PDB file of C-alpha atoms and ligand atoms in Angstrom:
ATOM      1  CA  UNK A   1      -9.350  13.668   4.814  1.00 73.00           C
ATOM      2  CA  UNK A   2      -7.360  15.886   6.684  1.00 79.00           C
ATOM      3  CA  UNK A   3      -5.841  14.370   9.910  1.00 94.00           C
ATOM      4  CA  UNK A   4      -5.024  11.059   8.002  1.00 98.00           C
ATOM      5  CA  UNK A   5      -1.641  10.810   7.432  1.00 98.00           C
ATOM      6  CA  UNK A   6      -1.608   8.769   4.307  1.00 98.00           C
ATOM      7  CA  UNK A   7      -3.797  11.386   2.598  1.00 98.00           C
ATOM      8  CA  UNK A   8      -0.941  14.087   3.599  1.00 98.00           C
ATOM      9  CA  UNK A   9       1.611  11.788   1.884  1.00 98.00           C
ATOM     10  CA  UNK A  10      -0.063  11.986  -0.848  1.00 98.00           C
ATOM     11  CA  UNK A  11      -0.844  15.592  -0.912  1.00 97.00           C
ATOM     12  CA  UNK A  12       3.012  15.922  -0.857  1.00 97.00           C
ATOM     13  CA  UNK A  13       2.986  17.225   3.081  1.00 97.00           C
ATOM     14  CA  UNK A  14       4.722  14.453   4.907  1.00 97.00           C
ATOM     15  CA  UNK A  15       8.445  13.627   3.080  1.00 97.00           C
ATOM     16  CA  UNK A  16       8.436   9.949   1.056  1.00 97.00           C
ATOM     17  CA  UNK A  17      10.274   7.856  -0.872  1.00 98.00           C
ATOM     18  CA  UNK A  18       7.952   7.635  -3.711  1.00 98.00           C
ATOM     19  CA  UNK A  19       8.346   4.377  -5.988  1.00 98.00           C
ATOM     20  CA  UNK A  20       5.523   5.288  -8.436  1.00 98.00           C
ATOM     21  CA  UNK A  21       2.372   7.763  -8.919  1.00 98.00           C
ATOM     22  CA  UNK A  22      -0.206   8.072 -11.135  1.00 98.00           C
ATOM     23  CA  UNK A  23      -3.907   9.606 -11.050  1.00 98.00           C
ATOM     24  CA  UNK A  24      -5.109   6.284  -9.129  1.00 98.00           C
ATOM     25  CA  UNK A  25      -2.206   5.655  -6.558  1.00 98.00           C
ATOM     26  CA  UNK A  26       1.101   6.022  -5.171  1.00 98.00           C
ATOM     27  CA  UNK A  27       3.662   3.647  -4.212  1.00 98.00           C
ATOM     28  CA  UNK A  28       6.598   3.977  -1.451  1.00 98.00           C
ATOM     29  CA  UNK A  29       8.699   2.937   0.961  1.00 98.00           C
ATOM     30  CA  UNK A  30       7.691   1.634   4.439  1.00 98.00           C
ATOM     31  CA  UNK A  31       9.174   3.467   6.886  1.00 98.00           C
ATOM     32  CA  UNK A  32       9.573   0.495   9.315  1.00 97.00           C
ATOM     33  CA  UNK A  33      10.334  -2.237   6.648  1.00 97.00           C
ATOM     34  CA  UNK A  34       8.697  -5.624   7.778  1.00 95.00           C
ATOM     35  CA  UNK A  35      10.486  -7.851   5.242  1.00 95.00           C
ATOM     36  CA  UNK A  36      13.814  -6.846   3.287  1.00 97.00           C
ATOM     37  CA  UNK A  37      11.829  -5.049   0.865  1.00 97.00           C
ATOM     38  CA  UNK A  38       8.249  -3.273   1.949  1.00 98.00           C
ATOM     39  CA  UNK A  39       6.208  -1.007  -0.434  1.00 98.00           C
ATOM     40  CA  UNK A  40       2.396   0.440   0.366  1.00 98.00           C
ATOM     41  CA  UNK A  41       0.139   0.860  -2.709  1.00 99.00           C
ATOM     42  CA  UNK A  42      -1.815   3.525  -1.800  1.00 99.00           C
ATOM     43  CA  UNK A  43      -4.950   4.321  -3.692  1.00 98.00           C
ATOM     44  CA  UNK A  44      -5.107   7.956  -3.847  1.00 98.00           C
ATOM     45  CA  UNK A  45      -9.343   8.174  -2.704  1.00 98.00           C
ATOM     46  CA  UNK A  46      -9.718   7.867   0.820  1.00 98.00           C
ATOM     47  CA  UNK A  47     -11.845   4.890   2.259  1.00 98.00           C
ATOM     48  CA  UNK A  48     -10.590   2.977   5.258  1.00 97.00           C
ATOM     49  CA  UNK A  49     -12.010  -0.702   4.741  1.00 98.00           C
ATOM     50  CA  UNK A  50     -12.785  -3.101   1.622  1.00 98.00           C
ATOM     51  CA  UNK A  51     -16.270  -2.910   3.502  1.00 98.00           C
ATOM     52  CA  UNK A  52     -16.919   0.167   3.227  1.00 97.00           C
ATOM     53  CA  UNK A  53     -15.330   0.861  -0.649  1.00 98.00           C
ATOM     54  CA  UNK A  54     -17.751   2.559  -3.266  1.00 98.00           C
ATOM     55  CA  UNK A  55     -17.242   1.505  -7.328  1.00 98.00           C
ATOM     56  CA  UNK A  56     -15.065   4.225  -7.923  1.00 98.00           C
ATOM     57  CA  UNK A  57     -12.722   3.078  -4.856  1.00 98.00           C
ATOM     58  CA  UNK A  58     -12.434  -0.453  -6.062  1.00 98.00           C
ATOM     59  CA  UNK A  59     -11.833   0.717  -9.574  1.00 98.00           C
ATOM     60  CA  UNK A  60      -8.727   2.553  -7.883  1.00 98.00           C
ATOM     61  CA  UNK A  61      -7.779  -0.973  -5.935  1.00 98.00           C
ATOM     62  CA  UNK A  62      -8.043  -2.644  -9.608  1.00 98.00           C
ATOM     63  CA  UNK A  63      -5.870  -0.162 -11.111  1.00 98.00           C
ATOM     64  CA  UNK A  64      -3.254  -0.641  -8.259  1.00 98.00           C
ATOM     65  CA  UNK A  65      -3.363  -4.690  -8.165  1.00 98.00           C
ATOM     66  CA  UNK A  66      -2.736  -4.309 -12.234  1.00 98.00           C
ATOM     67  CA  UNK A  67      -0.414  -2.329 -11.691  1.00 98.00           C
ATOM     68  CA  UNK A  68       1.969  -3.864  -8.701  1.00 98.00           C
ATOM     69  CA  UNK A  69       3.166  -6.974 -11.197  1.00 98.00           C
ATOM     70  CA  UNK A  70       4.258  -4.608 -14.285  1.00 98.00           C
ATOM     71  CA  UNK A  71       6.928  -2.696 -11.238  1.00 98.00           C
ATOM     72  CA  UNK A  72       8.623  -6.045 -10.938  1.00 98.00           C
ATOM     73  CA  UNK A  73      12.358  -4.412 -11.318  1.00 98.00           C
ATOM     74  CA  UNK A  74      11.488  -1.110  -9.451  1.00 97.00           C
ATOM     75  CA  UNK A  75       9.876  -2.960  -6.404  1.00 98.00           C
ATOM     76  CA  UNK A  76      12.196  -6.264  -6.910  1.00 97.00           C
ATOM     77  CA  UNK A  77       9.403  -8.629  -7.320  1.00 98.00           C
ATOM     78  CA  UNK A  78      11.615 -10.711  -9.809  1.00 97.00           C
ATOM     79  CA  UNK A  79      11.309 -14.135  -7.203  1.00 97.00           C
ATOM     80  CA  UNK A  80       7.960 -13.414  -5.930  1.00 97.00           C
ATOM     81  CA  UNK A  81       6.345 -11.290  -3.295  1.00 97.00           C
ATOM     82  CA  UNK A  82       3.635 -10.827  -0.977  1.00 97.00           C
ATOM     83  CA  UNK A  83       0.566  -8.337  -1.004  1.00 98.00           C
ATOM     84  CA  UNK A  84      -1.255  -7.684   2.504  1.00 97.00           C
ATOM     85  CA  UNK A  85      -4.277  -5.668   2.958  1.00 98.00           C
ATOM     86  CA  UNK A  86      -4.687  -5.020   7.154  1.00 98.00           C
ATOM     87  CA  UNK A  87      -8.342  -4.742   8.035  1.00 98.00           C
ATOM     88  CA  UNK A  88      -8.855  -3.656  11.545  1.00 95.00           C
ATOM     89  CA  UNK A  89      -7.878  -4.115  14.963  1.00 94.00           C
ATOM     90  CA  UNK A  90      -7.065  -8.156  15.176  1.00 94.00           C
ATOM     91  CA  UNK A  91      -5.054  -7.401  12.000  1.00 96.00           C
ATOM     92  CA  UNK A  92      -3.191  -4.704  13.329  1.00 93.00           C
ATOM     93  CA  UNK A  93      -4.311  -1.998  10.760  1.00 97.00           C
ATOM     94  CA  UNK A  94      -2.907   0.927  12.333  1.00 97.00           C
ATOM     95  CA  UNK A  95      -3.682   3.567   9.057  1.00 98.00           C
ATOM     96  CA  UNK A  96      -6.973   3.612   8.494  1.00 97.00           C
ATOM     97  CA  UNK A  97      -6.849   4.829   4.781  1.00 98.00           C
ATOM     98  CA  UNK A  98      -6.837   1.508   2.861  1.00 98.00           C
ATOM     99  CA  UNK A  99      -3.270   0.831   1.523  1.00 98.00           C
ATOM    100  CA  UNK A 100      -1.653  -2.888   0.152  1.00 98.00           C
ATOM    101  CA  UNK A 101       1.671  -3.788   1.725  1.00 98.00           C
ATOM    102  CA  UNK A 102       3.540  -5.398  -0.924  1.00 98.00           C
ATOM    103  CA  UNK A 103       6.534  -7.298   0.392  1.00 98.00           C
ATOM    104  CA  UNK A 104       9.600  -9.208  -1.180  1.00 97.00           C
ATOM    105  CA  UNK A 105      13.332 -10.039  -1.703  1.00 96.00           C
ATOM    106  CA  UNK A 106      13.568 -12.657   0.565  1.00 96.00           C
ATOM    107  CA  UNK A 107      11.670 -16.295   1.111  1.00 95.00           C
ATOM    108  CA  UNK A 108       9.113 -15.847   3.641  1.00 94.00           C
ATOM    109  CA  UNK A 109       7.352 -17.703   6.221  1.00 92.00           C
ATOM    110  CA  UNK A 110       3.557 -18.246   7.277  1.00 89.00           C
ATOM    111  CA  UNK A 111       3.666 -17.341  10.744  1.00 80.00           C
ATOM    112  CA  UNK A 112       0.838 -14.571  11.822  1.00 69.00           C
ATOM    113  CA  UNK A 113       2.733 -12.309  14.100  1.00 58.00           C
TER     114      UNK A 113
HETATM  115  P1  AMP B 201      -1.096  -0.963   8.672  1.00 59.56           P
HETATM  116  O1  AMP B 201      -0.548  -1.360  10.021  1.00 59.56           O
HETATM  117  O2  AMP B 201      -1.517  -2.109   7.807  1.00 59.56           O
HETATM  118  O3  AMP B 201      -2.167   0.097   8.817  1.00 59.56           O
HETATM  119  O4  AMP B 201       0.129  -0.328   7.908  1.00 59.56           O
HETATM  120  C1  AMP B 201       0.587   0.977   8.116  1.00 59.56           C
HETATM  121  C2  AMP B 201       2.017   1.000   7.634  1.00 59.56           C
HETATM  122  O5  AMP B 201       2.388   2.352   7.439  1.00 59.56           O
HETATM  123  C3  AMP B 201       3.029   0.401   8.621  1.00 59.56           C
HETATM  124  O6  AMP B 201       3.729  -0.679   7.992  1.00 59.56           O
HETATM  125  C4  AMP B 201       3.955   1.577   8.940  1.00 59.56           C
HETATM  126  O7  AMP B 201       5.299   1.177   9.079  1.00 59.56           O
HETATM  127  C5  AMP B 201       3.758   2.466   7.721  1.00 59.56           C
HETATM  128  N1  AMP B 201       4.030   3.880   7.931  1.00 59.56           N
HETATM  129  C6  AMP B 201       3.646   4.655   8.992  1.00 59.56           C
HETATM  130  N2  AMP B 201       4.051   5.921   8.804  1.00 59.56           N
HETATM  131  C7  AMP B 201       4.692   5.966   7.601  1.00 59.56           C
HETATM  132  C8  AMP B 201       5.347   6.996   6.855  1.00 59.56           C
HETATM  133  N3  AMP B 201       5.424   8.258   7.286  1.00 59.56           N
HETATM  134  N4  AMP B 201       5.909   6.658   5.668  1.00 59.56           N
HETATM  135  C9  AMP B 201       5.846   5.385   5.208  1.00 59.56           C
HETATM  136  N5  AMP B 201       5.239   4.380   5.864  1.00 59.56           N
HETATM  137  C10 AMP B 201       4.682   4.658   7.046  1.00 59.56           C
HETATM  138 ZN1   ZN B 202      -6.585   9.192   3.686  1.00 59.56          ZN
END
């Protein structure tokens, strides 16, 4: 997809910090960190909503949610963590290439903000 931007991470265009990559997706840094630690999964195929993902997207998804728990020293998950997947505009989804926030090192709250 070419104007998206997470698809130009990807493609190496847009500098990172990359956690992790494989075939299926690529991890990194957030660049406005929400919690004291803030990763995106990003499944490499582009699709912008769980609505709208095909078998071969949500084999991708699969590969990343199996994946997250075995990082647990690389993305300090050690005490527990948080996965968020933003759909749309009430949720504040401001990419629109479906990525999982995955956020930890510190107790969090419940608060929807
Ligand atoms: P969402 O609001 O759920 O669509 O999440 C998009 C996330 O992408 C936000 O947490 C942003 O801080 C993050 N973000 C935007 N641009 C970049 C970038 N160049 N590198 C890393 N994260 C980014
Ligand atoms: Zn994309």
């Amino acid at each position: 997809m070419e104007n998206c931007l997470f698809c130009k991470i990807i493609k190496g265009e847009i500098p990172t910090t990359k956690m992790y990559e494989d075939d299926n997706m690529i991890i990194i840094k957030d660049i406005d960190p929400k919690a004291k630690n803030h990763f995106l999964c990003i499944p490499k195929c582009h699709f912008k909503l769980l609505a709208e993902m095909t078998e071969e997207d949500a084999n991708a998804v699969k590969a990343c949610l199996k994946k997250i728990p075995t990082l647990e020293k690389e993305l300090g998950l050690k005490n527990g963590y948080r996965l968020v997947i933003n759909q749309g505009e009430d949720a504040g989804q401001t990419v629109f290439h479906l990525h999982i926030h995955i956020l930890s090192g510190q107790k969090m709250g419940w608060t929807p903000a």
